[in-house]
PDB file of C-alpha atoms in Angstrom:
ATOM      1  CA  PHE A  14       0.040   0.050   0.060  1.00 50.00           C
ATOM      2  CA  ASP A  15       1.261   3.468  -0.580  1.00 44.00           C
ATOM      3  CA  LEU A  16      -0.238   6.843   0.376  1.00 45.00           C
ATOM      4  CA  LYS A  17       0.960  10.314  -0.645  1.00 41.00           C
ATOM      5  CA  SER A  18      -0.024  13.708   0.838  1.00 38.00           C
ATOM      6  CA  LYS A  19      -3.382  15.004  -0.177  1.00 39.00           C
ATOM      7  CA  GLY A  20      -3.217  18.010  -2.364  1.00 36.00           C
ATOM      8  CA  PRO A  21      -5.709  20.865  -2.637  1.00 33.00           C
ATOM      9  CA  GLY A  22      -7.628  19.318  -5.440  1.00 33.00           C
ATOM     10  CA  LEU A  23      -7.915  15.737  -4.178  1.00 33.00           C
ATOM     11  CA  ASN A  24      -6.086  14.672  -7.354  1.00 32.00           C
ATOM     12  CA  PHE A  25      -3.142  13.379  -5.319  1.00 30.00           C
ATOM     13  CA  ILE A  26      -3.673   9.728  -6.352  1.00 34.00           C
ATOM     14  CA  ARG A  27      -1.494   8.621  -9.100  1.00 36.00           C
ATOM     15  CA  ALA A  28      -0.600   5.095 -10.372  1.00 34.00           C
ATOM     16  CA  GLU A  29       2.458   5.010  -8.176  1.00 37.00           C
ATOM     17  CA  ASP A  30       0.618   6.442  -5.152  1.00 43.00           C
ATOM     18  CA  LEU A  31      -2.036   3.704  -4.661  1.00 46.00           C
ATOM     19  CA  LEU A  32      -2.888   2.617  -1.147  1.00 53.00           C
ATOM     20  CA  VAL A  33      -3.463  -0.979  -1.990  1.00 48.00           C
ATOM     21  CA  LYS A  34      -1.011  -2.106  -4.728  1.00 47.00           C
ATOM     22  CA  PRO A  35      -2.826  -4.621  -6.918  1.00 47.00           C
ATOM     23  CA  ALA A  36      -1.264  -7.870  -8.107  1.00 48.00           C
ATOM     24  CA  ASN A  37      -2.921  -7.320 -11.396  1.00 51.00           C
ATOM     25  CA  PRO A  38      -1.462  -4.144 -13.015  1.00 45.00           C
ATOM     26  CA  SER A  39      -4.663  -3.470 -14.914  1.00 49.00           C
ATOM     27  CA  LEU A  40      -6.290  -2.720 -11.538  1.00 53.00           C
ATOM     28  CA  GLN A  41      -6.001   0.708 -10.040  1.00 45.00           C
ATOM     29  CA  SER A  42      -6.160   0.285  -6.321  1.00 46.00           C
ATOM     30  CA  GLN A  43      -7.272   2.518  -3.572  1.00 37.00           C
ATOM     31  CA  TRP A  44     -10.222   2.357  -0.720  1.00 31.00           C
ATOM     32  CA  ASN A  45     -14.767   3.116   1.315  1.00 32.00           C
ATOM     33  CA  SER A  46     -17.758   1.129   0.839  1.00 34.00           C
ATOM     34  CA  LYS A  47     -20.854   2.036  -1.222  1.00 38.00           C
ATOM     35  CA  LYS A  48     -23.664  -0.043  -2.651  1.00 38.00           C
ATOM     36  CA  ASP A  49     -23.035  -1.554  -5.959  1.00 40.00           C
ATOM     37  CA  SER A  50     -25.035  -0.823  -9.022  1.00 38.00           C
ATOM     38  CA  ASN A  51     -26.886  -4.059  -8.830  1.00 39.00           C
ATOM     39  CA  GLY A  52     -28.426  -3.155  -5.473  1.00 37.00           C
ATOM     40  CA  ALA A  53     -26.639  -5.875  -3.624  1.00 37.00           C
ATOM     41  CA  MET A  54     -26.804  -6.162   0.142  1.00 36.00           C
ATOM     42  CA  SER A  55     -25.512  -3.132   2.146  1.00 38.00           C
ATOM     43  CA  ASN A  56     -22.629  -3.810   4.465  1.00 41.00           C
ATOM     44  CA  GLY A  57     -25.094  -3.620   7.444  1.00 40.00           C
ATOM     45  CA  GLU A  58     -27.154  -6.445   6.256  1.00 42.00           C
ATOM     46  CA  LYS A  59     -26.495 -10.049   7.318  1.00 41.00           C
ATOM     47  CA  ALA A  60     -25.668 -12.821   4.800  1.00 44.00           C
ATOM     48  CA  SER A  61     -28.111 -15.672   4.387  1.00 43.00           C
ATOM     49  CA  GLU A  62     -27.238 -18.904   6.131  1.00 39.00           C
ATOM     50  CA  TYR A  63     -25.317 -20.490   3.105  1.00 36.00           C
ATOM     51  CA  GLU A  64     -23.331 -17.337   2.714  1.00 43.00           C
ATOM     52  CA  LYS A  65     -22.097 -17.118   6.320  1.00 45.00           C
ATOM     53  CA  SER A  66     -18.541 -18.444   6.886  1.00 45.00           C
ATOM     54  CA  PRO A  67     -17.381 -20.161  10.027  1.00 43.00           C
ATOM     55  CA  SER A  68     -14.461 -18.933  12.066  1.00 40.00           C
ATOM     56  CA  PRO A  69     -10.983 -19.469  10.606  1.00 40.00           C
ATOM     57  CA  GLU A  70     -10.521 -22.281  13.203  1.00 37.00           C
ATOM     58  CA  LYS A  71     -13.776 -24.030  12.312  1.00 40.00           C
ATOM     59  CA  GLN A  72     -12.959 -23.855   8.625  1.00 41.00           C
ATOM     60  CA  ILE A  73      -9.654 -25.760   9.245  1.00 36.00           C
ATOM     61  CA  LYS A  74     -11.329 -28.341  11.482  1.00 40.00           C
ATOM     62  CA  GLY A  75     -14.267 -28.681   9.239  1.00 41.00           C
ATOM     63  CA  GLY A  76     -12.227 -29.772   6.317  1.00 41.00           C
ATOM     64  CA  LYS A  77     -13.018 -26.870   4.072  1.00 48.00           C
ATOM     65  CA  LYS A  78     -10.641 -25.894   1.268  1.00 48.00           C
ATOM     66  CA  SER A  79      -7.037 -26.277   2.600  1.00 49.00           C
ATOM     67  CA  ALA A  80      -4.474 -23.505   2.445  1.00 49.00           C
ATOM     68  CA  LYS A  81      -2.651 -25.566  -0.174  1.00 46.00           C
ATOM     69  CA  SER A  82      -5.688 -25.875  -2.492  1.00 67.00           C
ATOM     70  CA  ARG A  83      -6.491 -22.214  -2.015  1.00 71.00           C
ATOM     71  CA  GLU A  84      -3.188 -21.195  -3.569  1.00 75.00           C
ATOM     72  CA  GLN A  85      -4.730 -21.709  -7.078  1.00 82.00           C
ATOM     73  CA  PHE A  86      -7.111 -18.830  -6.530  1.00 90.00           C
ATOM     74  CA  VAL A  87      -6.356 -15.166  -7.150  1.00 91.00           C
ATOM     75  CA  PHE A  88      -7.943 -12.090  -5.749  1.00 94.00           C
ATOM     76  CA  LEU A  89     -11.214 -11.148  -7.455  1.00 93.00           C
ATOM     77  CA  PRO A  90     -11.768  -7.339  -7.262  1.00 94.00           C
ATOM     78  CA  PRO A  91     -15.224  -6.052  -6.254  1.00 91.00           C
ATOM     79  CA  LEU A  92     -17.145  -4.536  -9.103  1.00 88.00           C
ATOM     80  CA  ASP A  93     -16.556  -1.003  -7.713  1.00 90.00           C
ATOM     81  CA  PHE A  94     -12.962  -1.767  -6.618  1.00 94.00           C
ATOM     82  CA  GLN A  95     -11.324   1.369  -7.976  1.00 93.00           C
ATOM     83  CA  GLU A  96     -13.988   3.815  -6.701  1.00 95.00           C
ATOM     84  CA  ARG A  97     -13.978   2.295  -3.280  1.00 95.00           C
ATOM     85  CA  ASN A  98     -10.230   2.320  -3.058  1.00 93.00           C
ATOM     86  CA  SER A  99     -10.112   6.054  -3.980  1.00 93.00           C
ATOM     87  CA  ALA A 100     -12.783   6.734  -1.385  1.00 95.00           C
ATOM     88  CA  LEU A 101     -10.766   4.798   1.217  1.00 94.00           C
ATOM     89  CA  ILE A 102      -7.686   6.938   0.634  1.00 92.00           C
ATOM     90  CA  SER A 103      -9.802   9.976   1.151  1.00 93.00           C
ATOM     91  CA  SER A 104     -11.262   8.539   4.322  1.00 94.00           C
ATOM     92  CA  VAL A 105      -7.837   7.729   5.743  1.00 94.00           C
ATOM     93  CA  SER A 106      -6.565  11.214   4.780  1.00 93.00           C
ATOM     94  CA  ASN A 107      -9.505  12.878   6.388  1.00 94.00           C
ATOM     95  CA  VAL A 108      -9.174  10.933   9.661  1.00 95.00           C
ATOM     96  CA  LEU A 109      -5.406  11.167  10.050  1.00 94.00           C
ATOM     97  CA  GLY A 110      -4.687  14.369   8.035  1.00 91.00           C
ATOM     98  CA  GLY A 111      -3.180  14.142   4.625  1.00 84.00           C
ATOM     99  CA  LYS A 112       0.079  15.734   5.718  1.00 84.00           C
ATOM    100  CA  SER A 113       0.266  14.589   9.256  1.00 90.00           C
ATOM    101  CA  LEU A 114       2.909  12.428  10.861  1.00 93.00           C
ATOM    102  CA  GLU A 115       0.173   9.838  11.531  1.00 94.00           C
ATOM    103  CA  PHE A 116      -0.670   9.648   7.927  1.00 93.00           C
ATOM    104  CA  LYS A 117       2.974   9.226   7.009  1.00 92.00           C
ATOM    105  CA  LYS A 118       3.435   6.422   9.610  1.00 94.00           C
ATOM    106  CA  PHE A 119       0.326   4.691   8.316  1.00 94.00           C
ATOM    107  CA  ARG A 120       1.597   4.796   4.791  1.00 91.00           C
ATOM    108  CA  GLU A 121       5.030   3.459   5.694  1.00 94.00           C
ATOM    109  CA  THR A 122       3.528   0.738   8.063  1.00 95.00           C
ATOM    110  CA  SER A 123       1.129  -0.371   5.300  1.00 93.00           C
ATOM    111  CA  GLY A 124       4.022  -0.591   2.886  1.00 92.00           C
ATOM    112  CA  LYS A 125       6.015  -2.715   5.256  1.00 94.00           C
ATOM    113  CA  PHE A 126       3.149  -5.133   5.927  1.00 95.00           C
ATOM    114  CA  ARG A 127       2.475  -5.468   2.147  1.00 92.00           C
ATOM    115  CA  SER A 128       6.074  -6.326   1.473  1.00 92.00           C
ATOM    116  CA  GLY A 129       6.355  -8.784   4.315  1.00 93.00           C
ATOM    117  CA  GLY A 130       8.538  -6.622   6.619  1.00 95.00           C
ATOM    118  CA  LEU A 131       5.788  -6.395   9.375  1.00 95.00           C
ATOM    119  CA  SER A 132       3.672  -9.159  10.928  1.00 95.00           C
ATOM    120  CA  CYS A 133      -0.079  -9.080  10.751  1.00 95.00           C
ATOM    121  CA  LYS A 134      -0.308  -8.647  14.540  1.00 95.00           C
ATOM    122  CA  GLU A 135       2.121  -5.736  14.427  1.00 97.00           C
ATOM    123  CA  TYR A 136       0.246  -4.081  11.631  1.00 97.00           C
ATOM    124  CA  PHE A 137      -3.095  -4.565  13.210  1.00 97.00           C
ATOM    125  CA  THR A 138      -1.770  -3.050  16.530  1.00 96.00           C
ATOM    126  CA  ILE A 139      -0.279  -0.025  14.799  1.00 96.00           C
ATOM    127  CA  CYS A 140      -3.381   0.687  12.722  1.00 96.00           C
ATOM    128  CA  ARG A 141      -5.602   0.509  15.860  1.00 95.00           C
ATOM    129  CA  LYS A 142      -3.381   3.045  17.633  1.00 95.00           C
ATOM    130  CA  LEU A 143      -3.384   5.435  14.681  1.00 95.00           C
ATOM    131  CA  ILE A 144      -7.048   5.327  13.814  1.00 95.00           C
ATOM    132  CA  SER A 145      -9.650   6.568  16.188  1.00 93.00           C
ATOM    133  CA  GLU A 146     -11.911   3.962  17.783  1.00 92.00           C
ATOM    134  CA  GLU A 147     -15.072   5.296  16.092  1.00 94.00           C
ATOM    135  CA  ASP A 148     -13.410   5.064  12.636  1.00 96.00           C
ATOM    136  CA  PHE A 149     -11.300   2.001  13.043  1.00 97.00           C
ATOM    137  CA  VAL A 150     -13.825  -0.830  12.143  1.00 96.00           C
ATOM    138  CA  ASP A 151     -15.071   0.865   9.028  1.00 96.00           C
ATOM    139  CA  ILE A 152     -11.659   1.820   7.650  1.00 96.00           C
ATOM    140  CA  PHE A 153      -9.952  -1.406   8.565  1.00 97.00           C
ATOM    141  CA  THR A 154     -12.588  -3.716   7.183  1.00 97.00           C
ATOM    142  CA  GLU A 155     -12.590  -1.804   3.920  1.00 96.00           C
ATOM    143  CA  LEU A 156      -8.752  -1.868   3.765  1.00 96.00           C
ATOM    144  CA  MET A 157      -8.863  -5.616   4.461  1.00 96.00           C
ATOM    145  CA  VAL A 158     -11.424  -6.487   1.647  1.00 96.00           C
ATOM    146  CA  LEU A 159      -9.593  -4.271  -0.970  1.00 96.00           C
ATOM    147  CA  LEU A 160      -6.150  -5.810  -0.173  1.00 95.00           C
ATOM    148  CA  PRO A 161      -5.402  -7.750  -3.413  1.00 94.00           C
ATOM    149  CA  ASP A 162      -3.614 -10.636  -1.676  1.00 94.00           C
ATOM    150  CA  ILE A 163      -5.848 -13.439  -0.360  1.00 95.00           C
ATOM    151  CA  LYS A 164      -3.185 -14.791   1.970  1.00 94.00           C
ATOM    152  CA  LYS A 165      -2.641 -11.511   3.695  1.00 95.00           C
ATOM    153  CA  GLN A 166      -6.375 -10.954   3.819  1.00 96.00           C
ATOM    154  CA  GLU A 167      -6.759 -14.250   5.693  1.00 95.00           C
ATOM    155  CA  GLU A 168      -4.028 -13.108   8.175  1.00 95.00           C
ATOM    156  CA  LEU A 169      -5.778  -9.791   8.800  1.00 96.00           C
ATOM    157  CA  TYR A 170      -9.187 -11.494   9.129  1.00 96.00           C
ATOM    158  CA  LYS A 171      -7.986 -13.922  11.727  1.00 96.00           C
ATOM    159  CA  GLU A 172      -6.423 -11.085  13.806  1.00 96.00           C
ATOM    160  CA  PHE A 173      -9.536  -8.957  13.257  1.00 97.00           C
ATOM    161  CA  VAL A 174     -11.980 -11.561  14.602  1.00 96.00           C
ATOM    162  CA  LYS A 175      -9.714 -12.462  17.432  1.00 96.00           C
ATOM    163  CA  LYS A 176      -9.299  -8.901  18.641  1.00 96.00           C
ATOM    164  CA  LEU A 177     -12.869  -7.740  17.756  1.00 96.00           C
ATOM    165  CA  PRO A 178     -15.128 -10.794  17.790  1.00 95.00           C
ATOM    166  CA  ASP A 179     -18.269  -8.670  18.109  1.00 95.00           C
ATOM    167  CA  GLU A 180     -17.460  -7.003  14.700  1.00 95.00           C
ATOM    168  CA  ARG A 181     -16.847 -10.358  12.778  1.00 91.00           C
ATOM    169  CA  GLU A 182     -20.152 -10.031  10.875  1.00 92.00           C
ATOM    170  CA  LYS A 183     -18.984  -6.875   9.264  1.00 93.00           C
ATOM    171  CA  VAL A 184     -17.033  -8.919   6.743  1.00 95.00           C
ATOM    172  CA  TRP A 185     -17.322 -12.442   5.228  1.00 95.00           C
ATOM    173  CA  GLN A 186     -14.769 -15.036   4.293  1.00 95.00           C
ATOM    174  CA  CYS A 187     -15.202 -17.305   1.232  1.00 95.00           C
ATOM    175  CA  HIS A 188     -15.041 -20.878   2.337  1.00 92.00           C
ATOM    176  CA  ILE A 189     -13.774 -21.853  -1.156  1.00 92.00           C
ATOM    177  CA  CYS A 190     -10.856 -19.433  -1.860  1.00 93.00           C
ATOM    178  CA  GLY A 191     -10.524 -17.705   1.465  1.00 94.00           C
ATOM    179  CA  GLN A 192     -10.992 -14.155   0.053  1.00 96.00           C
ATOM    180  CA  VAL A 193     -12.465 -11.643   2.575  1.00 97.00           C
ATOM    181  CA  CYS A 194     -15.406  -9.619   1.266  1.00 96.00           C
ATOM    182  CA  MET A 195     -17.977  -7.154   2.458  1.00 95.00           C
ATOM    183  CA  LEU A 196     -21.490  -8.569   2.661  1.00 94.00           C
ATOM    184  CA  SER A 197     -22.432  -6.490  -0.265  1.00 92.00           C
ATOM    185  CA  ASP A 198     -19.858  -8.261  -2.397  1.00 94.00           C
ATOM    186  CA  ILE A 199     -20.907 -11.887  -1.667  1.00 93.00           C
ATOM    187  CA  GLU A 200     -23.303 -12.337  -4.593  1.00 93.00           C
ATOM    188  CA  TYR A 201     -20.780 -11.167  -7.154  1.00 93.00           C
ATOM    189  CA  HIS A 202     -17.957 -13.087  -5.583  1.00 94.00           C
ATOM    190  CA  MET A 203     -19.711 -16.394  -5.406  1.00 92.00           C
ATOM    191  CA  SER A 204     -20.968 -16.060  -8.993  1.00 90.00           C
ATOM    192  CA  SER A 205     -17.351 -16.318 -10.043  1.00 87.00           C
ATOM    193  CA  HIS A 206     -17.037 -19.711  -8.276  1.00 86.00           C
ATOM    194  CA  SER A 207     -20.292 -20.749  -9.779  1.00 81.00           C
ATOM    195  CA  LYS A 208     -18.879 -20.183 -13.247  1.00 72.00           C
ATOM    196  CA  ASP A 209     -15.906 -22.247 -12.388  1.00 63.00           C
ATOM    197  CA  ASN A 210     -18.112 -25.083 -11.046  1.00 57.00           C
ATOM    198  CA  GLU A 211     -16.606 -24.638  -7.637  1.00 48.00           C
ATOM    199  CA  PHE A 212     -19.816 -23.637  -5.823  1.00 43.00           C
ATOM    200  CA  PRO A 213     -22.306 -26.529  -5.186  1.00 48.00           C
ATOM    201  CA  VAL A 214     -25.828 -26.321  -6.589  1.00 47.00           C
ATOM    202  CA  LEU A 215     -28.298 -25.385  -3.853  1.00 48.00           C
ATOM    203  CA  SER A 216     -31.539 -27.318  -3.856  1.00 44.00           C
TER     204      SER A 216
END
């Protein structure tokens, strides 16, 4: 992830300044949730029973897709990925101040985590200290679902539900590939598995 200072025209986001660096160069990464054009579930709504995912521990014990089998999957960007990523950068900038030391530390910390120089636990702790309690859950969950790296998403998800178990239903983890999504993204995400014959037919 990489953030740059916010300029007067909000046009401070360039290809090299993206908060969430995508694995696919055709994606332009950034960050804040909004309802998709298909009117999918809002983030406040609960997933139906078949869409809910068990805890990371239960997934392992229950014999779901193993970490090894999940390696074949790649991150599937939400339909409004670029718009949400841009909005997320603005949210972080507004909360921390685009030119503040906190903003700079957040940018550097995110870069270290993305490159493997910082553990998930350390990253979560630093983010929680930098971002106010009232803004943390909304910002962190959106950051987590827009991170184009399923393995790192899973690491953050496990830490998130461990430290904030009451907030676990803010996001959803796919039991097939492990990707973490907002509830509003479930239908689109699962349709990709349906096309690949990965998702079982429901009777």
